[in-house]
């Protein structure tokens, strides 16, 4: 069955030439660095806090994982139903159910500290000050390799407008978080922005170490029998293979403009999909919804990338990043050999 | 299909397994009883109420995207076989019901908790609606094997939707209700419950949520304190099956609890209805 991974196609022999270099630094401009052994990251909201999958796959093999989005205070989330399947995709309106930053700190950093895999904490907030406050709290914690700032959560609207739709507001959040922590900082961009490239450039200018994109697209489904929205929240975030072409286009556009590393995501479900995002200019990729379907997929993609690199004679993944741009992309220092 | 039949795929601790379809037989109206061969160690982990998330689509397709949860209807560790009851009411279940002998399924599991039998409980009342019969058949078999007395109530739309009595141990008292009265009591299965409440030490239910509401309303005036204890299996749309996505939560008196890991079985008195 092709959907299931049966391990690397062959075990490397001692006389094999050194393996290809899949490593990546997502914060090359930051002394604290965010160095990953490979570019495959489990996406926020799809991997819990890492422990949920620790008994199912070898979590330590991942490039990194991003925690479920946390907020300043605990949240019990939206009413049910919270998820709805759509063609080749799914809608979710979980509503940021989480134990709050204090609850997270009580339980996870001391576990993550003992892990080899970098843990990135995803944060959401309802004001610039709250973002900064959370970043300052995380700055002092062990076991946290970086922060992913969610400026684009489509479900928790306060005042009706999302930070991530506006370059100025996104930059304001980024600058405040940057001032509050020296931790590597990824800003996760919203596909709902009028011009996502402007937002990316604004957060780069404001001090982001990297940008990750895309968050989910706002969508809905209607139950015609009940004549009501399927989700209790009416709208939700669309994810899965259905959004991949849109995500790829946005990664291609952003990677063509910014100089910081780009982390691409949106419907990635195979090694081939991951390669598309890398060629579009992503230095690393996140896998989200596909993990729900196949928990081992990220490991399959890591092995698949290595097999592909050997077959293609690619020694460093940096050779592939942005390859689809006819005129190339701005130089970035996410991969060692590209920087030299 | 390459590799060892029914072997654990990749890591030993992974719960993604392959299962070979070894038999399909019609059961309960338009439903199919699917027999799948899995590693015997997996079959040995089965408890009544636990489930598998089954991938219900062809290789290479992204649609339907999500796995579908199926409670185990029967488990035979000696033959390394599991049975699932599949009613084709959606795209995923319809695909699953069309499988053929020799096909290979991709299963994630076993997942979730299980019904728990109180050590001192002698008289067990089971209340099933439609395909909700699956985990209770497994529970009834275990209960009878441990010398307990079981009354098994099943409701369906009509006589054709009822489970053949042969699937239950002969020691079980099997009582049915149909909406149209074509067999047994005419009306809801929960109408039958009051007759057995005083007799039952424990009640186990599996069916749609309206059935639970009706069960609860019928029990309220008849229970003495919280006796008999009632356990229900909560059906929810699910994505990950591992407690990560929080898409399948049940609101309990202890807060939001995932149906996939902390359920699907909940104490009726713990759920906020």
Coordinates of C-alpha atoms in Angstrom, one line a residue, chain A residues 1-7 45-48 52-59 68 76-78 80 82-90 94 97 239-241 289 292-296 299, chain B residues 1-3 9-11 13-18 55 57-60 62-68 91 104-108 236-240 242-249 256-257:
Chain A
X1 CA 0.0 0.0 0.0
X2 CA 1.7 3.2 -1.2
X3 CA 0.2 5.3 1.6
X4 CA 2.2 3.5 4.3
X5 CA 5.9 3.9 4.9
X6 CA 8.0 0.8 5.1
X7 CA 11.2 2.6 6.2
X45 CA -2.7 22.4 15.7
X46 CA -1.9 19.1 14.1
X47 CA 0.6 17.6 16.6
X48 CA -0.7 18.6 20.0
X52 CA 0.3 12.9 21.7
X53 CA 2.4 11.4 18.9
X54 CA 5.4 10.3 21.0
X55 CA 3.9 6.8 21.4
X56 CA 3.0 6.5 17.7
X57 CA 6.0 7.7 15.8
X58 CA 9.7 8.6 16.5
X59 CA 9.1 12.3 17.2
X68 CA -0.9 23.8 19.4
X76 CA -12.2 25.9 26.4
X77 CA -12.7 26.4 22.6
X78 CA -15.7 26.5 20.4
X80 CA -19.2 21.2 18.7
X82 CA -15.7 21.7 15.3
X83 CA -14.6 19.9 12.2
X84 CA -16.2 19.1 8.9
X85 CA -14.7 17.1 6.0
X86 CA -14.7 18.8 2.6
X87 CA -13.5 17.6 -0.8
X88 CA -9.8 16.7 -0.3
X89 CA -9.8 18.9 2.8
X90 CA -11.3 19.7 6.1
X94 CA -11.5 24.4 17.3
X97 CA -8.8 25.2 23.1
X239 CA -6.7 22.8 5.3
X240 CA -5.6 19.7 3.4
X241 CA -4.7 19.0 -0.2
X289 CA -3.6 17.9 8.2
X292 CA -4.1 13.3 11.1
X293 CA -4.5 10.8 8.3
X294 CA -1.0 9.3 8.4
X295 CA 1.0 10.0 11.6
X296 CA 4.2 8.6 10.0
X299 CA 9.1 10.6 8.7
Chain B
X1 CA 0.9 -5.4 -1.4
X2 CA 4.4 -6.2 -0.5
X3 CA 6.0 -7.3 2.8
X9 CA 4.4 -1.2 9.6
X10 CA 7.7 0.6 10.5
X11 CA 8.2 1.4 14.2
X13 CA 5.3 1.4 18.7
X14 CA 3.4 2.7 15.7
X15 CA -0.3 2.0 15.7
X16 CA -0.6 2.3 11.9
X17 CA -1.2 -1.3 10.8
X18 CA -2.2 -3.1 7.7
X55 CA -8.6 4.8 5.9
X57 CA -10.2 5.6 0.1
X58 CA -8.1 4.2 -2.7
X59 CA -4.3 4.5 -2.8
X60 CA -3.1 7.8 -4.2
X62 CA -6.9 12.5 -1.2
X63 CA -10.6 12.0 -0.9
X64 CA -12.4 11.3 1.4
X65 CA -9.6 12.8 3.4
X66 CA -10.1 11.6 7.0
X67 CA -10.1 8.2 8.5
X68 CA -13.4 6.8 9.8
X91 CA -18.7 8.1 1.0
X104 CA -5.6 -4.5 2.3
X105 CA -6.9 -1.9 4.7
X106 CA -4.9 0.8 6.5
X107 CA -5.9 1.0 10.2
X108 CA -4.8 3.2 13.0
X236 CA -18.0 12.5 17.2
X237 CA -16.5 13.6 13.9
X238 CA -12.9 12.9 14.4
X239 CA -9.7 13.9 12.6
X240 CA -6.5 12.6 14.4
X242 CA -4.9 10.6 19.1
X243 CA -6.0 13.6 21.2
X244 CA -4.1 16.2 19.2
X245 CA -6.6 18.1 17.1
X246 CA -9.3 18.5 19.7
X247 CA -12.0 18.2 17.1
X248 CA -13.9 15.5 18.8
X249 CA -14.3 16.8 22.4
X256 CA -13.6 19.3 27.6
X257 CA -12.5 15.8 27.1

